[in-house]
XYZ file of N, CA and C in Angstrom:
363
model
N 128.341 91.672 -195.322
C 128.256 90.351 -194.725
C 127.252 89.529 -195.528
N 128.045 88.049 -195.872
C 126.627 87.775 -196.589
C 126.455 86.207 -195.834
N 125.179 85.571 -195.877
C 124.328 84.925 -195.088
C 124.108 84.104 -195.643
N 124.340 82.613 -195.394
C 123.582 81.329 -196.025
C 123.216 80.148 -195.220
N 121.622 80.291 -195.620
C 120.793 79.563 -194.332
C 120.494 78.100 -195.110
N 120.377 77.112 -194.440
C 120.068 75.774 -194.617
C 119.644 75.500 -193.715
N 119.170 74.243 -193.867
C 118.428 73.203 -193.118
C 117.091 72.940 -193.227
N 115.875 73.632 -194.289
C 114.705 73.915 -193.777
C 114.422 72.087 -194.443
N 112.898 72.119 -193.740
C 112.385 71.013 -194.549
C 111.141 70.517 -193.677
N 110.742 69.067 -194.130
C 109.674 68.737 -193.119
C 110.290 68.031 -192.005
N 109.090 68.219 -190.758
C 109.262 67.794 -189.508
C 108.115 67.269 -188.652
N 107.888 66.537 -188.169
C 106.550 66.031 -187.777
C 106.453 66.630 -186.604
N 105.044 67.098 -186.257
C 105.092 67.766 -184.984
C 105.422 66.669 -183.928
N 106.488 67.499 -183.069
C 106.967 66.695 -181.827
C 108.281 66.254 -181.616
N 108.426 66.797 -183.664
C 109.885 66.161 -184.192
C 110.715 67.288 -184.289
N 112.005 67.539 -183.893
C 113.482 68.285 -184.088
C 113.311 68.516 -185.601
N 114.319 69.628 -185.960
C 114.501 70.332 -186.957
C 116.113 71.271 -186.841
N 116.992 71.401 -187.498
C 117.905 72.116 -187.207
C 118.699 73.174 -188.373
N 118.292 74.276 -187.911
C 118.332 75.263 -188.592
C 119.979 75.772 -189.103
N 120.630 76.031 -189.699
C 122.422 76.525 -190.170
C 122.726 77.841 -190.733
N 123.225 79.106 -190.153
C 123.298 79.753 -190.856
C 124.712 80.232 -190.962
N 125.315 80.116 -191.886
C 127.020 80.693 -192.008
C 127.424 82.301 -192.548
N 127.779 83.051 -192.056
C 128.293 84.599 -192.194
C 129.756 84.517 -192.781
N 129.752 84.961 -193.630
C 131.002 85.424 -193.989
C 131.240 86.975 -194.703
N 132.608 87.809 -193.906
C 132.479 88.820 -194.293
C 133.835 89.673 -194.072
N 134.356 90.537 -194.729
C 135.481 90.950 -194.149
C 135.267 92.194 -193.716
N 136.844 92.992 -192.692
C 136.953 94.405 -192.671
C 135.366 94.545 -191.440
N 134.570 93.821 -191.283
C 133.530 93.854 -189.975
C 133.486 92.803 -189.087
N 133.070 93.241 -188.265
C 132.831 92.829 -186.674
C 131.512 92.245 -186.517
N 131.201 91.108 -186.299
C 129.952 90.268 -186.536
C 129.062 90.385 -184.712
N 128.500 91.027 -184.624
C 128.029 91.458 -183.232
C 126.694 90.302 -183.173
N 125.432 90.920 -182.964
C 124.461 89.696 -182.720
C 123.957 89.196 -183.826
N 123.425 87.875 -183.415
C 122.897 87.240 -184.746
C 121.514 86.987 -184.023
N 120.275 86.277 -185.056
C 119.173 85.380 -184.532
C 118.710 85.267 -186.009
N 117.352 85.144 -185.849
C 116.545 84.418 -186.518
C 115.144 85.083 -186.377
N 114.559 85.320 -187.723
C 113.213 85.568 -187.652
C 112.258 84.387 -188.302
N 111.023 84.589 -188.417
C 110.246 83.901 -189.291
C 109.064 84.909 -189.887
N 108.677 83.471 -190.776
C 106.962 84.636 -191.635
C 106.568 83.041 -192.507
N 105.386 83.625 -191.662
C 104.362 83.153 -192.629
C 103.615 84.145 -194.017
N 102.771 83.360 -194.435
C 102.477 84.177 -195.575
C 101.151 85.061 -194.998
N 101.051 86.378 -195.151
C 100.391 86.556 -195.131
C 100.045 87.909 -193.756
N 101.336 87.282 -193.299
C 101.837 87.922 -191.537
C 103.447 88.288 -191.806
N 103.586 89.136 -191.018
C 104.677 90.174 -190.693
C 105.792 89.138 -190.437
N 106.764 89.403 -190.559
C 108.161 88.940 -190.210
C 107.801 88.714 -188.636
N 107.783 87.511 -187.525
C 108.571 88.070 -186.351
C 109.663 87.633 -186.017
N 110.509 88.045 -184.530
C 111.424 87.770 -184.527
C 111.490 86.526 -183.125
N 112.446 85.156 -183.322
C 112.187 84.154 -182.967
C 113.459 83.970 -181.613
N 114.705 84.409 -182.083
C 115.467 84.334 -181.018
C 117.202 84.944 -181.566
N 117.668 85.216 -180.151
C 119.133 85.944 -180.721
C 120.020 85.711 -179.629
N 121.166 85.758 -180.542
C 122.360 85.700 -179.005
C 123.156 86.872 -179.475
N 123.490 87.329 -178.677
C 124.461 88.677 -178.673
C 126.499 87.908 -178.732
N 126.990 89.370 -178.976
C 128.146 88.925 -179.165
C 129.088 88.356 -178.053
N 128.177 88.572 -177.010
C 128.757 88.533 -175.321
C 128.470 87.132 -174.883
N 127.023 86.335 -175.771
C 126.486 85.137 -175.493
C 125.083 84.735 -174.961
N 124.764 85.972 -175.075
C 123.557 86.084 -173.793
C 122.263 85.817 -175.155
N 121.397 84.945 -174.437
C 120.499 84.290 -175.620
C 119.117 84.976 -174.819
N 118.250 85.407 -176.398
C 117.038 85.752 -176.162
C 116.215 85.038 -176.741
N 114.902 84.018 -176.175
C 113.910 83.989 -177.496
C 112.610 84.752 -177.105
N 111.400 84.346 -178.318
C 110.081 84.485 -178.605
C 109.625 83.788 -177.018
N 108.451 83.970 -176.820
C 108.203 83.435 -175.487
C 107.583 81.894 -176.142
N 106.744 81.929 -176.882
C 106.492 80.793 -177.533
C 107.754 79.260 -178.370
N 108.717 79.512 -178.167
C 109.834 78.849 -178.280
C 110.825 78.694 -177.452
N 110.993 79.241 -176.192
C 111.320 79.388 -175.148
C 111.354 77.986 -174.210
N 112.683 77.227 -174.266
C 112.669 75.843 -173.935
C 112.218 74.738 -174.860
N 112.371 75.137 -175.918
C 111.829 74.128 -177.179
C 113.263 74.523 -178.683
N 112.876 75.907 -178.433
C 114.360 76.272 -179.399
C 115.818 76.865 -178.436
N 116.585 76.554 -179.496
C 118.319 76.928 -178.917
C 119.043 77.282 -180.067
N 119.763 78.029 -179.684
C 120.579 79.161 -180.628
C 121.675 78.931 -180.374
N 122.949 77.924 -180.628
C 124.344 77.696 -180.591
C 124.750 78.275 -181.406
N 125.787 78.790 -181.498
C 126.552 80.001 -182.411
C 128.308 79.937 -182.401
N 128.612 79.366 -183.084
C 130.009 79.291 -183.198
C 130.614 80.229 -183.537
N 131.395 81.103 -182.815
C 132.057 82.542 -183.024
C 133.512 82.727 -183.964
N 134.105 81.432 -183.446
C 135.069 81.352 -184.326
C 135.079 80.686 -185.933
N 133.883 80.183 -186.256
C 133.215 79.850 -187.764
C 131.974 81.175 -187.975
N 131.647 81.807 -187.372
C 130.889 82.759 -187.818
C 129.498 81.766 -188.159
N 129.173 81.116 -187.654
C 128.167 80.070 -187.709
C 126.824 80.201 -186.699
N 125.581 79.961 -187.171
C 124.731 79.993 -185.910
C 123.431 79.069 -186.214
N 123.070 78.397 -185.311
C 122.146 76.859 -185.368
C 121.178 77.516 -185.079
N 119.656 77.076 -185.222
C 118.546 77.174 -184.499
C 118.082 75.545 -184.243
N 118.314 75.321 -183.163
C 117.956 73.883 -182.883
C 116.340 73.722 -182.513
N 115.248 73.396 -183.388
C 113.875 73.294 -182.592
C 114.228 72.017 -182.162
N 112.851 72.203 -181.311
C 112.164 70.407 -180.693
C 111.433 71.174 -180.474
N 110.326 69.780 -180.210
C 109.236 70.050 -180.078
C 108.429 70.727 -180.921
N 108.636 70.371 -182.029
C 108.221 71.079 -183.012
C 106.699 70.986 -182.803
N 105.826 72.605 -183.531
C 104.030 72.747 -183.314
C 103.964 73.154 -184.664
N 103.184 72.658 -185.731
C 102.054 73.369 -186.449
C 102.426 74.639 -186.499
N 102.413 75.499 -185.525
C 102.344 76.913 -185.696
C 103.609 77.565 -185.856
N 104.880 76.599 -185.871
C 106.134 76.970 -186.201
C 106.432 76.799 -187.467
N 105.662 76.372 -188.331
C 105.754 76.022 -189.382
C 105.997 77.623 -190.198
N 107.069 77.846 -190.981
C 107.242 79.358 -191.314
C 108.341 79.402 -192.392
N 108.728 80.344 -192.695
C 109.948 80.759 -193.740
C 110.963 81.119 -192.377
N 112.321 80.486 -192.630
C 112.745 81.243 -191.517
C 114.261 81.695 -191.812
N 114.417 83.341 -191.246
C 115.348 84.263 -192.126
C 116.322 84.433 -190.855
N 117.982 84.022 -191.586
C 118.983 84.452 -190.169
C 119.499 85.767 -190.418
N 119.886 86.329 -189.654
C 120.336 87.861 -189.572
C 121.426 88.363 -188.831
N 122.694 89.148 -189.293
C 123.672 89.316 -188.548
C 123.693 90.552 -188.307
N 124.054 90.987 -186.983
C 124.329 92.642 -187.402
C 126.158 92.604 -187.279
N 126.807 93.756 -187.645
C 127.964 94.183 -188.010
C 128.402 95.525 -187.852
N 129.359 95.492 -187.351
C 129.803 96.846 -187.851
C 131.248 96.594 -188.134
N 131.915 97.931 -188.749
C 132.786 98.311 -189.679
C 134.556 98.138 -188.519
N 135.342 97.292 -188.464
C 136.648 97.437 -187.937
C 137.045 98.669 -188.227
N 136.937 99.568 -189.512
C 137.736 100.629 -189.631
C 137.157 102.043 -188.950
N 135.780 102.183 -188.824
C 134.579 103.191 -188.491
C 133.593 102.379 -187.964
N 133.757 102.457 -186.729
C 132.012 102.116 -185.705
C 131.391 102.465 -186.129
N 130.987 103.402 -186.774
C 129.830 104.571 -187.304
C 129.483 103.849 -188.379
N 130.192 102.665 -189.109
C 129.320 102.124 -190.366
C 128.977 100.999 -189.450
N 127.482 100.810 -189.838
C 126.909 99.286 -189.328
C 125.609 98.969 -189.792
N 125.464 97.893 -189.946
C 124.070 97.076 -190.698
C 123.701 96.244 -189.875
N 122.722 95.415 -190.741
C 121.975 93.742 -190.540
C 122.239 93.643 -191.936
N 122.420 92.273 -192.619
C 122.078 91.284 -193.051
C 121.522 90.320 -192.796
N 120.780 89.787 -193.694
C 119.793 88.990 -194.021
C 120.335 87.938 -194.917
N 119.460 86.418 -194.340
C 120.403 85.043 -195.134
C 118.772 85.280 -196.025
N 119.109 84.491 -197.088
C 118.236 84.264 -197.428
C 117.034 83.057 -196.516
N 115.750 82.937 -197.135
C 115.030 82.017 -195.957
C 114.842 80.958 -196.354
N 114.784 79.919 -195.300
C 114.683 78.274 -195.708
C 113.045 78.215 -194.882
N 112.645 77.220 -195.632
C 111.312 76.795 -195.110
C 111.232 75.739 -194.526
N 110.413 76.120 -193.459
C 109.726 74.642 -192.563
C 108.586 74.346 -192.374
N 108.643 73.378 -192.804
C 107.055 72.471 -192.644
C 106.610 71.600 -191.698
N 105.685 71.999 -190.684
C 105.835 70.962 -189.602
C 104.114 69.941 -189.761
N 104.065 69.198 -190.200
C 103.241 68.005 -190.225
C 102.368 67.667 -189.113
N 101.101 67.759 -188.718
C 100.877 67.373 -187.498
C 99.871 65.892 -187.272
C-alpha cells in the first residue's frame, strides 16, 4: 500500500488546516487508517484513527478541534484541524493498515510520507 500525504503548511493559531492522505494498493484490504505526528526531538505520537467500521478515535488533546473524514470508496482520509495551538505544530505521518485478500495472515501498516505544519501564534 503506498501513501501520499498533502496539505501541510502554515496556519495561524486559531486558524484551520487540512490534512489529505490517498492509499492506493492492490490484492489488500485497507482496514484502519489515522495519523501520527513528531516533533523533533520527541517520539512519534499518535493523533487520531477511524477504523474500517467508522468508529473514530483521537489524542485527548485534539479531541473536538480535529476530525478524521475518510472516504472508503477513494481510499482517501482528511485530518481536518481547527483551532489550531502552537503545540500542534509537528511533522504529520498518515498510516494505513491492510491486510492481504488472498491470506489474512499477511498484514502491515504503511506509512505516507510526512507533511509539515507550522502553526504561528
Amino acid at each position: 500500500v503506498q501513501l501520499q500525504a498533502s496539505g501541510g503548511g502554515l496556519a495561524q493559531a486559531g486558524g484551520s488546516l487540512r490534512l489529505s492522505c490517498a492509499a492506493s494498493g492492490s490484492e489488500v484490504v485497507i482496514t484502519d487508517m489515522g495519523w501520527y505526528r513528531q516533533v523533533p526531538g520527541k517520539q512519534r505520537e499518535w493523533v487520531a484513527e477511524v477504523t474500517r467500521g467508522g468508529r473514530t478515535n483521537y489524542k485527548d488533546s485534539v479531541l473536538g478541534r480535529f476530525t478524521i473524514p475518510r472516504d472508503y470508496a477513494r481510499n482517501t482520509l482528511v485530518l481536518q484541524m481547527n483551532s489550531l495551538k502552537p503545540e500542534d505544530a509537528a511533522v504529520y505521518y498518515c498510516y494505513a493498515d491492510y491486510r492481504s485478500f488472498s491470506d489474512t495472515n499477511v498484514e502491515g501498516r504503511s506509512w505516507g510520507q510526512g507533511t509539515q505544519l507550522t502553526v504561528s501564534s
